Coordinates of C-alpha atoms in Angstrom, one line a residue:
M29 CA -1.5 8.4 7.7
C30 CA 0.9 11.2 8.0
G31 CA 3.3 13.0 5.8
I32 CA 7.1 13.9 7.1
L33 CA 9.6 16.0 5.7
A34 CA 13.4 16.4 7.8
V35 CA 16.1 18.5 6.4
L36 CA 18.8 18.0 9.0
G37 CA 22.6 19.8 9.0
C38 CA 21.8 22.0 6.2
T39 CA 24.3 25.3 5.4
D40 CA 20.9 28.0 5.2
N41 CA 19.2 28.8 7.8
S42 CA 17.1 31.9 6.5
Q43 CA 13.7 32.8 6.3
A44 CA 13.9 31.7 2.4
K45 CA 15.0 28.1 3.4
R46 CA 11.9 28.2 6.1
S47 CA 9.5 28.7 3.3
R48 CA 11.3 25.7 0.9
V49 CA 10.8 23.7 3.6
I50 CA 7.1 24.4 4.0
E51 CA 6.5 24.7 0.5
L52 CA 8.2 21.3 0.2
S53 CA 6.1 19.9 3.2
R54 CA 2.5 21.4 1.2
R55 CA 3.3 17.8 -1.3
L56 CA 2.5 15.7 1.4
K57 CA -0.7 18.1 2.6
H58 CA -2.7 14.9 0.9
R59 CA -1.3 12.4 3.3
G60 CA -2.5 15.1 6.1
P61 CA -5.2 17.1 5.6
D62 CA -5.9 18.3 8.7
W63 CA -2.9 20.4 10.2
S64 CA 0.5 21.3 9.6
G65 CA 3.1 21.9 11.6
L66 CA 6.9 22.6 11.8
H67 CA 10.2 22.6 14.1
C68 CA 13.0 24.6 13.4
H69 CA 16.2 24.6 15.4
G70 CA 19.3 25.5 13.9
D71 CA 20.3 23.7 10.8
C72 CA 17.6 21.7 11.0
Y73 CA 14.1 21.6 10.0
L74 CA 11.4 18.9 11.1
A75 CA 7.5 19.5 9.0
H76 CA 4.5 17.5 9.6
Q77 CA 1.2 16.9 8.0
R78 CA -0.6 15.6 10.2
L79 CA -4.4 13.0 9.6
A80 CA -5.6 12.8 13.2
I81 CA -7.1 9.7 13.7
V82 CA -5.3 8.5 17.6
D83 CA -6.4 11.9 19.8
P84 CA -7.0 14.6 16.7
A85 CA -7.7 17.2 19.6
S86 CA -4.0 17.3 21.0
G87 CA -1.8 14.8 19.3
D88 CA -0.2 17.8 16.7
Q89 CA 3.2 17.6 15.6
P90 CA 6.4 17.6 15.6
L91 CA 5.9 15.6 19.5
Y92 CA 8.2 16.5 22.0
N93 CA 9.6 15.5 25.4
Q94 CA 9.1 17.1 28.8
D95 CA 12.0 19.5 28.1
K96 CA 11.4 19.9 24.7
T97 CA 15.1 18.9 24.3
V98 CA 13.5 15.8 22.0
V99 CA 11.6 16.7 18.5
V100 CA 9.9 14.0 16.5
T101 CA 8.1 13.6 13.1
V102 CA 5.9 10.7 13.1
N103 CA 3.8 8.3 10.5
G104 CA 2.3 5.9 11.6
E105 CA 0.4 4.6 14.6
I106 CA 1.7 2.3 18.1
Y107 CA -0.7 0.4 18.7
N108 CA 1.4 -0.8 22.3
H109 CA 1.9 3.0 22.9
K110 CA -0.9 1.9 26.1
E111 CA 2.0 -0.6 27.9
L112 CA 4.9 1.8 26.7
R113 CA 3.4 4.7 28.9
A114 CA 2.5 2.4 31.2
Q115 CA 6.6 1.5 31.5
L116 CA 7.3 5.2 31.6
K117 CA 5.9 5.7 35.0
S118 CA 8.8 8.6 35.7
H119 CA 7.9 10.3 31.9
T120 CA 5.6 13.2 31.9
F121 CA 3.1 13.4 28.7
R122 CA 1.7 16.3 26.8
T123 CA -0.6 14.6 24.8
G124 CA -3.1 11.3 24.1
S125 CA -1.0 10.3 20.8
D126 CA 0.0 7.4 20.3
C127 CA 3.4 8.6 19.0
E128 CA 4.6 10.4 21.7
V129 CA 6.0 7.4 23.6
I130 CA 8.8 8.0 20.5
A131 CA 10.4 10.9 22.1
H132 CA 10.2 9.4 25.7
L133 CA 11.7 5.6 24.7
Y134 CA 14.3 7.8 23.1
E135 CA 14.8 9.5 26.4
E136 CA 15.3 6.4 27.8
H137 CA 16.7 3.9 26.0
G138 CA 19.0 5.9 23.5
E139 CA 18.6 4.7 20.0
N140 CA 18.3 1.0 21.1
F141 CA 14.3 0.8 21.4
V142 CA 12.7 0.9 18.2
D143 CA 12.0 -3.0 18.2
M144 CA 9.8 -1.9 21.3
L145 CA 7.1 -0.4 18.7
D146 CA 4.5 -2.5 18.6
G147 CA 3.0 -0.9 15.0
M148 CA 3.7 0.9 11.8
F149 CA 5.7 3.9 11.2
S150 CA 8.3 6.2 9.6
F151 CA 10.2 8.7 12.0
V152 CA 12.9 11.4 12.1
L153 CA 13.7 12.0 16.0
L154 CA 15.8 14.7 16.6
D155 CA 18.1 15.3 20.1
T156 CA 19.0 19.2 20.2
R157 CA 20.9 18.1 23.4
D158 CA 23.9 17.2 21.0
N159 CA 21.8 17.9 17.2
S160 CA 22.3 14.6 16.4
F161 CA 19.4 12.9 15.2
I162 CA 18.1 9.2 14.4
A163 CA 15.3 8.0 11.5
A164 CA 13.7 4.4 11.6
R165 CA 10.8 2.8 9.1
D166 CA 9.0 -0.1 10.6
A167 CA 9.8 -3.7 10.2
I168 CA 8.1 -4.0 6.6
G169 CA 7.4 -1.2 5.1
I170 CA 3.9 -0.4 5.8
T171 CA 4.9 3.2 5.9
P172 CA 6.9 5.2 3.1
L173 CA 9.8 6.3 3.7
Y174 CA 12.4 8.1 1.6
I175 CA 16.2 9.4 2.7
G176 CA 18.4 11.8 1.0
W177 CA 21.3 13.8 0.3
G178 CA 21.7 17.7 -0.2
L179 CA 24.7 19.4 -2.1
D180 CA 25.2 21.2 1.3
G181 CA 26.0 18.1 2.9
S182 CA 21.9 17.9 4.4
V183 CA 20.3 15.0 4.9
W184 CA 16.4 14.4 4.1
F185 CA 13.9 12.4 5.1
A186 CA 10.6 12.5 3.4
S187 CA 7.2 10.4 3.3
E188 CA 7.0 10.3 -0.4
M189 CA 9.6 11.2 -2.9
K190 CA 7.7 14.0 -4.5
A191 CA 9.0 15.9 -1.3
L192 CA 12.2 15.6 -1.9
S193 CA 13.2 14.7 -5.0
D194 CA 13.6 18.4 -6.3
D195 CA 16.4 19.4 -3.7
C196 CA 18.1 16.4 -3.1
E197 CA 21.5 15.1 -5.3
R198 CA 20.6 11.8 -4.8
F199 CA 18.0 10.2 -3.1
M200 CA 16.7 6.4 -2.6
S201 CA 13.7 4.3 -0.4
F202 CA 14.7 3.4 2.8
L203 CA 14.9 0.2 4.3
P204 CA 12.7 -1.6 6.1
G205 CA 13.5 -2.6 9.5
H206 CA 16.4 0.0 9.5
I207 CA 17.2 2.3 11.3
Y208 CA 19.8 5.8 10.8
S209 CA 22.0 7.2 12.8
S210 CA 23.7 10.3 12.1
K211 CA 26.0 9.6 14.7
Q212 CA 27.4 6.5 12.7
G213 CA 26.5 8.1 9.3
A214 CA 24.8 5.0 8.1
L215 CA 21.9 2.2 7.7
R216 CA 21.3 -0.7 10.0
R217 CA 18.7 -3.2 10.3
W218 CA 16.8 -2.7 13.2
Y219 CA 14.5 -5.5 12.7
N220 CA 16.0 -9.9 13.2
P221 CA 13.3 -11.7 13.1
P222 CA 14.2 -15.6 12.5
W223 CA 12.9 -16.1 9.3
F224 CA 14.5 -13.1 7.6
S225 CA 17.6 -15.4 7.3
E226 CA 15.6 -17.6 5.3
Q227 CA 16.4 -20.8 7.2
I228 CA 13.7 -23.4 6.9
P229 CA 11.8 -24.0 9.7
S230 CA 10.0 -26.5 11.6
S231 CA 7.8 -25.9 14.0
P232 CA 3.9 -27.8 13.9
Y233 CA 1.3 -26.4 12.7
D234 CA -0.9 -25.1 14.9
P235 CA -4.4 -23.5 13.5
L236 CA -6.1 -22.3 16.9
A237 CA -2.7 -20.7 17.6
L238 CA -2.3 -18.8 14.1
R239 CA -6.1 -18.0 14.7
K240 CA -5.5 -16.5 17.6
A241 CA -2.6 -14.3 16.0
F242 CA -4.7 -13.1 13.6
E243 CA -7.0 -12.2 15.7
N244 CA -5.1 -10.0 18.1
A245 CA -3.4 -8.5 14.9
V246 CA -7.1 -7.3 14.3
V247 CA -8.0 -6.4 17.2
K248 CA -4.9 -4.2 17.8
R249 CA -5.6 -2.3 14.7
L250 CA -9.7 -1.0 15.8
M251 CA -7.6 1.8 17.9
T252 CA -9.1 4.8 16.2
D253 CA -11.1 7.8 17.3
V254 CA -12.2 8.5 13.9
P255 CA -14.6 6.3 11.6
F256 CA -13.0 3.5 9.9
G257 CA -13.8 0.9 7.7
V258 CA -12.8 -2.4 6.0
L259 CA -11.8 -2.9 2.7
L260 CA -13.3 -6.2 1.4
S261 CA -13.0 -7.6 -1.9
G262 CA -14.6 -10.8 -0.9
G263 CA -11.6 -13.0 -1.1
L264 CA -9.7 -15.1 1.6
D265 CA -8.0 -12.2 3.1
S266 CA -10.2 -9.4 3.2
S267 CA -13.4 -11.5 4.3
L268 CA -11.4 -13.1 7.0
V269 CA -10.4 -9.3 8.2
A270 CA -13.6 -8.1 7.9
A271 CA -14.9 -11.3 9.8
V272 CA -12.7 -10.8 12.8
A273 CA -12.9 -7.2 13.2
S274 CA -17.1 -7.9 12.7
R275 CA -16.7 -10.1 15.7
H276 CA -14.9 -8.2 17.9
L277 CA -16.1 -4.3 16.8
A278 CA -18.8 -4.5 19.7
D279 CA -16.1 -5.1 22.7
S280 CA -14.0 -2.0 21.3
Q281 CA -13.8 1.1 22.0
A282 CA -14.2 2.4 18.4
A283 CA -17.5 0.9 18.9
Q284 CA -18.6 3.2 21.8
Q285 CA -18.1 5.7 19.7
W286 CA -18.9 4.7 15.8
G287 CA -21.4 2.2 16.8
S288 CA -21.2 -1.5 16.4
Q289 CA -21.7 -2.2 12.7
L290 CA -18.7 -2.8 10.4
H291 CA -18.7 -0.5 7.6
T292 CA -17.2 -2.7 4.2
F293 CA -16.4 -1.3 0.5
C294 CA -15.8 -2.9 -2.5
I295 CA -15.1 -1.4 -6.0
G296 CA -15.0 -3.3 -9.2
L297 CA -16.6 -3.0 -13.5
K298 CA -20.6 -3.7 -13.2
G299 CA -20.7 -7.0 -13.0
S300 CA -16.8 -8.3 -11.6
P301 CA -16.3 -10.6 -9.1
D302 CA -15.3 -9.0 -6.3
L303 CA -18.3 -7.2 -6.4
K304 CA -20.5 -10.2 -6.4
A305 CA -18.0 -11.9 -3.4
A306 CA -18.0 -8.8 -1.5
R307 CA -21.8 -8.7 -1.3
E308 CA -22.2 -11.8 -0.5
V309 CA -19.5 -11.9 2.0
A310 CA -21.1 -8.7 3.9
D311 CA -24.8 -10.1 4.0
Y312 CA -23.5 -13.4 5.5
L313 CA -21.5 -10.7 8.0
R314 CA -24.3 -8.0 8.0
T315 CA -21.9 -5.3 7.6
R316 CA -23.1 -2.1 6.1
H317 CA -21.5 -2.2 2.6
H318 CA -21.0 0.5 0.5
E319 CA -20.3 -0.7 -2.9
F320 CA -19.0 1.6 -6.0
Y321 CA -18.4 1.4 -9.8
F322 CA -16.1 2.4 -12.1
T323 CA -15.8 2.3 -15.8
V324 CA -12.1 1.7 -18.0
Q325 CA -12.8 5.0 -18.7
E326 CA -12.7 6.6 -15.9
G327 CA -9.7 4.3 -14.4
I328 CA -7.9 5.2 -17.4
D329 CA -8.2 9.4 -16.7
A330 CA -7.1 8.5 -13.3
L331 CA -4.0 7.3 -14.6
E332 CA -1.6 10.0 -13.9
E333 CA -2.2 11.3 -11.2
V334 CA -2.3 7.7 -9.8
I335 CA 1.2 7.4 -11.2
Y336 CA 2.4 10.1 -9.4
H337 CA 0.5 9.7 -5.9
I338 CA 2.1 6.1 -5.7
E339 CA 5.4 7.3 -7.2
T340 CA 5.8 3.7 -9.1
Y341 CA 5.8 2.9 -12.9
D342 CA 5.5 -0.3 -12.1
V343 CA 2.9 -2.7 -13.7
T344 CA 0.8 -4.8 -11.3
T345 CA 1.3 -1.6 -8.4
V346 CA -0.4 1.2 -11.5
R347 CA -3.3 -1.6 -12.6
A348 CA -4.3 -2.3 -8.0
S349 CA -3.4 0.7 -7.5
T350 CA -6.0 2.6 -9.9
P351 CA -9.6 1.0 -8.4
M352 CA -7.9 1.4 -4.8
F353 CA -7.3 5.5 -5.5
L354 CA -11.1 5.8 -7.0
M355 CA -12.4 3.7 -4.0
S356 CA -10.6 5.9 -1.6
R357 CA -11.7 8.9 -2.4
K358 CA -15.3 7.5 -2.2
I359 CA -14.8 6.3 1.1
K360 CA -13.3 9.6 2.8
S361 CA -16.6 11.4 0.8
L362 CA -18.5 9.5 3.3
G363 CA -16.5 11.0 6.3
V364 CA -14.5 7.2 6.6
K365 CA -10.7 8.4 7.3
M366 CA -9.6 4.9 8.7
V367 CA -9.7 1.5 6.5
I368 CA -8.2 -2.2 7.4
S369 CA -7.4 -4.3 3.9
G370 CA -5.7 -7.7 3.8
E371 CA -2.4 -7.1 2.3
G372 CA 0.4 -9.1 3.2
S373 CA -1.3 -13.0 3.2
D374 CA -0.5 -14.0 0.1
E375 CA 3.6 -13.5 0.8
I376 CA 3.5 -15.3 3.9
F377 CA 1.3 -18.5 2.6
G378 CA 2.5 -18.7 -1.1
G379 CA -1.4 -17.3 -2.4
Y380 CA -0.5 -16.7 -5.9
L381 CA -0.8 -19.0 -8.3
Y382 CA 2.7 -19.5 -9.5
F383 CA 3.2 -21.6 -5.4
H384 CA 0.9 -24.6 -7.5
K385 CA 4.3 -24.6 -9.1
A386 CA 7.1 -24.8 -5.9
P387 CA 9.0 -27.8 -6.8
N388 CA 10.0 -28.2 -2.7
K389 CA 9.2 -26.7 0.8
E390 CA 12.3 -25.2 0.5
E391 CA 12.0 -23.2 -2.5
F392 CA 8.5 -22.7 -1.3
H393 CA 9.8 -21.0 2.0
Q394 CA 12.5 -19.0 0.7
E395 CA 10.2 -17.1 -1.9
T396 CA 7.9 -16.2 0.8
C397 CA 10.8 -14.8 2.2
R398 CA 11.5 -12.5 -0.5
K399 CA 7.5 -11.9 -0.7
I400 CA 7.9 -10.7 2.4
K401 CA 11.1 -8.6 2.2
A402 CA 10.1 -6.8 -1.5
L403 CA 6.3 -6.1 0.3
H404 CA 7.5 -2.2 0.5
L405 CA 8.1 -2.1 -3.5
Y406 CA 5.2 -3.5 -4.1
D407 CA 1.7 -4.1 -2.4
C408 CA 2.5 -1.7 0.9
L409 CA 3.1 1.1 -1.5
R410 CA 0.1 0.6 -3.3
A411 CA -2.0 0.4 -0.1
N412 CA -0.8 3.3 1.6
K413 CA -0.4 5.9 -1.0
S414 CA -3.7 5.3 -3.2
T415 CA -5.0 5.7 0.1
S416 CA -3.3 8.4 1.5
A417 CA -3.8 10.0 -1.8
W418 CA -7.0 11.6 -0.2
G419 CA -6.2 11.6 3.4
V420 CA -7.4 7.7 4.5
E421 CA -5.0 5.6 6.4
A422 CA -4.8 2.5 5.4
R423 CA -3.8 -0.8 8.7
V424 CA -2.6 -4.5 7.5
P425 CA -3.1 -6.7 10.6
F426 CA -1.6 -9.5 8.5
L427 CA 1.7 -7.5 8.8
D428 CA 1.7 -7.8 12.2
K429 CA 5.3 -8.4 13.6
E430 CA 3.9 -11.3 16.1
F431 CA 1.7 -12.5 13.7
I432 CA 4.5 -13.2 11.1
N433 CA 6.3 -14.6 13.4
I434 CA 3.8 -17.2 14.4
A435 CA 3.1 -17.5 10.5
M436 CA 6.5 -18.2 9.2
S437 CA 7.8 -20.4 12.1
I438 CA 5.1 -23.4 10.5
D439 CA 7.0 -25.6 9.0
P440 CA 6.2 -24.7 4.9
E441 CA 5.3 -28.8 4.2
W442 CA 2.3 -28.0 5.4
K443 CA 1.6 -25.1 3.1
M444 CA 2.8 -26.3 0.0
I445 CA -0.5 -26.8 -2.7
R446 CA -1.3 -30.3 -2.2
P447 CA -4.2 -31.6 -4.8
D448 CA -4.0 -35.0 -3.3
L449 CA -4.5 -33.9 -0.2
G450 CA -7.4 -31.4 -0.7
R451 CA -5.0 -28.3 0.0
I452 CA -5.1 -25.6 -2.1
E453 CA -3.1 -22.3 -1.9
K454 CA -2.6 -20.9 1.7
W455 CA -4.9 -23.9 3.1
V456 CA -3.0 -23.5 6.6
L457 CA -4.7 -19.9 6.6
R458 CA -8.2 -21.1 5.7
N459 CA -7.9 -24.7 7.8
A460 CA -7.5 -22.1 10.8
F461 CA -10.7 -20.3 10.5
D462 CA -12.9 -23.6 9.4
D463 CA -15.4 -23.7 12.4
E464 CA -17.8 -25.7 12.1
K465 CA -19.5 -24.4 15.3
N466 CA -19.3 -20.7 14.6
P467 CA -18.5 -20.5 11.5
Y468 CA -16.3 -17.2 10.3
L469 CA -17.4 -17.5 7.2
P470 CA -19.1 -19.4 4.6
K471 CA -17.0 -22.8 3.0
H472 CA -17.3 -21.9 -0.6
I473 CA -16.1 -17.9 0.6
L474 CA -13.1 -19.5 3.1
Y475 CA -12.0 -21.7 -0.3
R476 CA -12.8 -19.3 -2.9
Q477 CA -9.4 -19.0 -5.4
K478 CA -7.1 -16.7 -5.0
E479 CA -8.4 -13.6 -7.7
Q480 CA -5.6 -10.7 -7.8
F481 CA -7.0 -7.4 -7.0
S482 CA -6.0 -6.1 -10.2
D483 CA -8.2 -9.5 -12.3
G484 CA -11.2 -9.4 -9.2
V485 CA -12.3 -5.4 -10.0
G486 CA -13.2 -7.0 -13.6
Y487 CA -11.0 -8.8 -15.7
S488 CA -12.2 -6.1 -18.8
W489 CA -9.9 -3.8 -16.4
I490 CA -6.7 -4.6 -17.6
D491 CA -7.5 -5.9 -21.1
G492 CA -8.9 -1.9 -21.5
L493 CA -5.6 -1.0 -19.9
K494 CA -3.5 -2.7 -22.3
D495 CA -5.3 -1.2 -25.2
H496 CA -5.2 1.9 -24.3
A497 CA -1.7 1.4 -23.7
N498 CA -1.5 -0.3 -27.9
K499 CA -3.0 3.2 -28.5
Q500 CA -0.5 5.3 -26.7
V501 CA 2.9 3.3 -28.1
T502 CA 4.0 2.5 -31.2
D503 CA 6.0 -0.6 -32.5
A504 CA 9.1 1.4 -33.1
M505 CA 9.1 3.6 -29.7
L506 CA 9.0 -0.2 -28.2
T507 CA 11.5 -1.2 -30.1
N508 CA 13.6 1.4 -29.3
A509 CA 12.9 1.4 -25.4
S510 CA 16.4 0.1 -24.2
F511 CA 18.2 3.0 -25.7
I512 CA 15.2 5.7 -24.2
Y513 CA 15.1 3.8 -21.0
P514 CA 18.1 1.9 -20.8
E515 CA 17.0 1.0 -16.6
N516 CA 14.6 -1.1 -16.2
T517 CA 14.0 -1.2 -19.9
P518 CA 9.6 -1.4 -20.6
T519 CA 9.1 -4.9 -22.6
T520 CA 5.7 -3.9 -23.1
K521 CA 3.3 -1.1 -24.3
E522 CA 1.7 -1.1 -21.1
A523 CA 4.5 -0.3 -19.3
Y524 CA 6.2 1.5 -21.7
Y525 CA 3.1 4.0 -21.3
Y526 CA 3.8 4.0 -17.5
R527 CA 7.0 4.8 -17.7
T528 CA 6.7 7.9 -19.6
I529 CA 4.4 9.4 -17.4
F530 CA 6.3 8.4 -14.2
E531 CA 9.5 10.3 -15.9
K532 CA 7.3 13.1 -16.8
F533 CA 6.6 13.6 -12.6
F534 CA 9.9 12.4 -11.3
P535 CA 12.6 13.1 -13.9
K536 CA 15.9 12.2 -12.3
N537 CA 18.1 8.8 -12.1
S538 CA 17.8 8.4 -8.5
A539 CA 13.8 8.3 -9.0
R540 CA 13.7 5.4 -11.3
S541 CA 16.2 3.2 -8.7
T542 CA 13.3 3.2 -6.7
V543 CA 10.6 1.1 -8.9
P544 CA 12.2 -2.7 -9.3
G545 CA 12.7 -4.2 -12.0
G546 CA 13.4 -7.8 -13.4
P547 CA 11.0 -11.0 -14.6
S548 CA 7.7 -12.1 -12.6
V549 CA 4.4 -13.8 -13.7
A550 CA 1.2 -13.7 -11.6
C551 CA 3.2 -11.3 -9.2
S552 CA 6.5 -13.6 -8.4
T553 CA 10.0 -13.2 -8.3
A554 CA 12.4 -13.2 -10.8
K555 CA 13.9 -16.5 -9.2
A556 CA 10.1 -17.8 -8.9
V557 CA 10.2 -17.4 -12.9
E558 CA 12.3 -20.6 -13.2
W559 CA 9.6 -23.3 -11.7
D560 CA 7.9 -23.8 -15.1
A561 CA 9.6 -22.8 -18.6
A562 CA 6.7 -21.8 -20.2
W563 CA 6.5 -19.0 -18.3
S564 CA 9.2 -17.4 -19.5
K565 CA 6.8 -16.8 -22.5
N566 CA 4.1 -15.3 -20.7
L567 CA 5.7 -12.8 -18.3
D568 CA 2.5 -11.1 -16.8
P569 CA 1.8 -9.9 -13.2
S570 CA -1.7 -10.5 -14.0
G571 CA -2.9 -14.1 -11.6
R572 CA -4.1 -15.1 -15.0
A573 CA -0.9 -16.0 -16.5
A574 CA -0.3 -18.3 -13.9
L575 CA -1.4 -21.2 -17.3
G576 CA -2.9 -24.4 -15.7
V577 CA -3.5 -23.3 -12.4
H578 CA -6.0 -20.0 -12.4
A579 CA -9.5 -20.9 -13.7
A580 CA -9.5 -18.2 -15.7
A581 CA -6.2 -18.6 -17.2
Y582 CA -5.2 -16.7 -20.5
E583 CA -6.1 -18.8 -23.6
E584 CA -4.2 -19.1 -26.7
T585 CA -5.8 -21.3 -29.3
A586 CA -5.3 -21.2 -32.7
G587 CA -8.7 -20.4 -33.6
T588 CA -8.8 -16.6 -31.4
K589 CA -4.8 -16.4 -32.6
A590 CA -5.7 -16.4 -36.2
A591 CA -8.8 -13.9 -35.9
N592 CA -6.9 -11.6 -33.9
Q593 CA -4.2 -11.2 -36.1
N594 CA -7.0 -11.1 -39.5
N595 CA -8.7 -8.2 -37.8
G596 CA -5.7 -6.6 -36.5
S597 CA -6.1 -6.5 -32.8
P598 CA -3.9 -7.6 -29.5
Q599 CA -3.9 -10.6 -28.6
Q600 CA -6.9 -10.7 -26.0
P601 CA -6.7 -13.1 -22.6
Q602 CA -10.8 -15.1 -23.3
G603 CA -11.5 -14.4 -19.1
T604 CA -14.5 -12.1 -19.1
L605 CA -16.6 -10.0 -16.3
E606 CA -18.8 -12.7 -15.9
K607 CA -16.3 -15.9 -15.4
T608 CA -15.8 -16.4 -11.5
A609 CA -13.3 -18.5 -10.6
T610 CA -14.2 -20.0 -7.1
V611 CA -13.1 -23.3 -5.6
A612 CA -16.0 -25.4 -4.3

């Protein structure tokens, strides 16, 4: 990952303004510690902080077309850059960077080229011939991007809010799958897949086609000139990523540089479900496995830094980002700069445990569509920013455009959770990789129950966070929360605590509006809370809140409730570190 900052159309082009842009760009240096670049043209500034993954020697940014009239600053990876270069035979390229094709595609096709890009990206492109510019973000929002406006009429773009929040009067998250054109002065959607309308698809389930599409998605993401590995929690999604990467690594160019044994990484509290499951998968795949531990106190101590980097106060995201943030620091210390991760599968296949209560295939499918559209506010944000905090890039094959198209075209009847037919959550994915002759994974791993990352690292992690928040936030503070925070009012002490930290770093109204709100159970959207009347009384984003579904669901008996009231302690869930949640 890299960090980009662009300021376009500002009235001040003095040395002081240049120095200010450089100063703000340095706030993104964690994203790109390898090199810094700045291009100034009149009243426009394009800055870049580079994390070198492809062509480290010559791919410094900003990048240009042949005569340097088109300038582009990019954060991301373009996996089909070689195919695109082959279509641009009349163009002369200056570097081996995958992102250089963007400048040449614009020169060839104007603004209507973004859908040709296969990858994850946020970019700002300046055409110096008429001083026009465009900015665009990838289809799902894997890479972060913000847009802001200055009082002097300037338009700003940045990878993270911290680079523009102080100097913009108003700013917001740049919508995924959209392009901004200075000629039109507005955002428009360039990404228009069939599933976006939420119409119910009817294509039959083809397990081999689904498997092939995912394998292609993983292989694409082996494009690297630096050491890499896979984040392995031992759950279905990360285990499939590791299994496919391990199978195809020997045939990749990456293996010629870094060897054919895959590195895998896992973090958890000692004795946690993830550590045990990840070790078993790593042993099965014969990966070079790295196991990291953290304590609840170490996680709590990191909270302020985590919230500063991830730029959100969403409870689920903070819970899950903290161990990922700590793990990324360890990974970087080993010299690894890129990891492949399993985000996106639960949204596409209805893998969250609350999908057990979907009343019909129509509502099931519409909820998956809503979840994918919101990924940029949750898991994509977490995966990108908590790794980029330490100069590590996260790639997510489940969010490959072609894979999503195939997976979302399947008749959702096949995705429905049907215990009577032996179908648990994500059965269509599990079944696609259930190969008796050449197994990808052991059966019990392939059919392990969904475990949210913040739960899987150790159940006492969330319990410890709640205890800590209870000590920091008084009853009176929570009672008056609606007066202090009238927008997205926190309803728990944990949420209140995260909000106070966020507001310290990002006090503007625009900042708090970038964070989503609304009721949720086990990571559901507000709409899906309606599926079960009991959920409205247990609005917690942990997977264990899916009462009657998770094998370690929150339990509240009269005895335990009375005991907690007697000793004055807050109500605690009964899940323990030793309690695994597997489905054979």
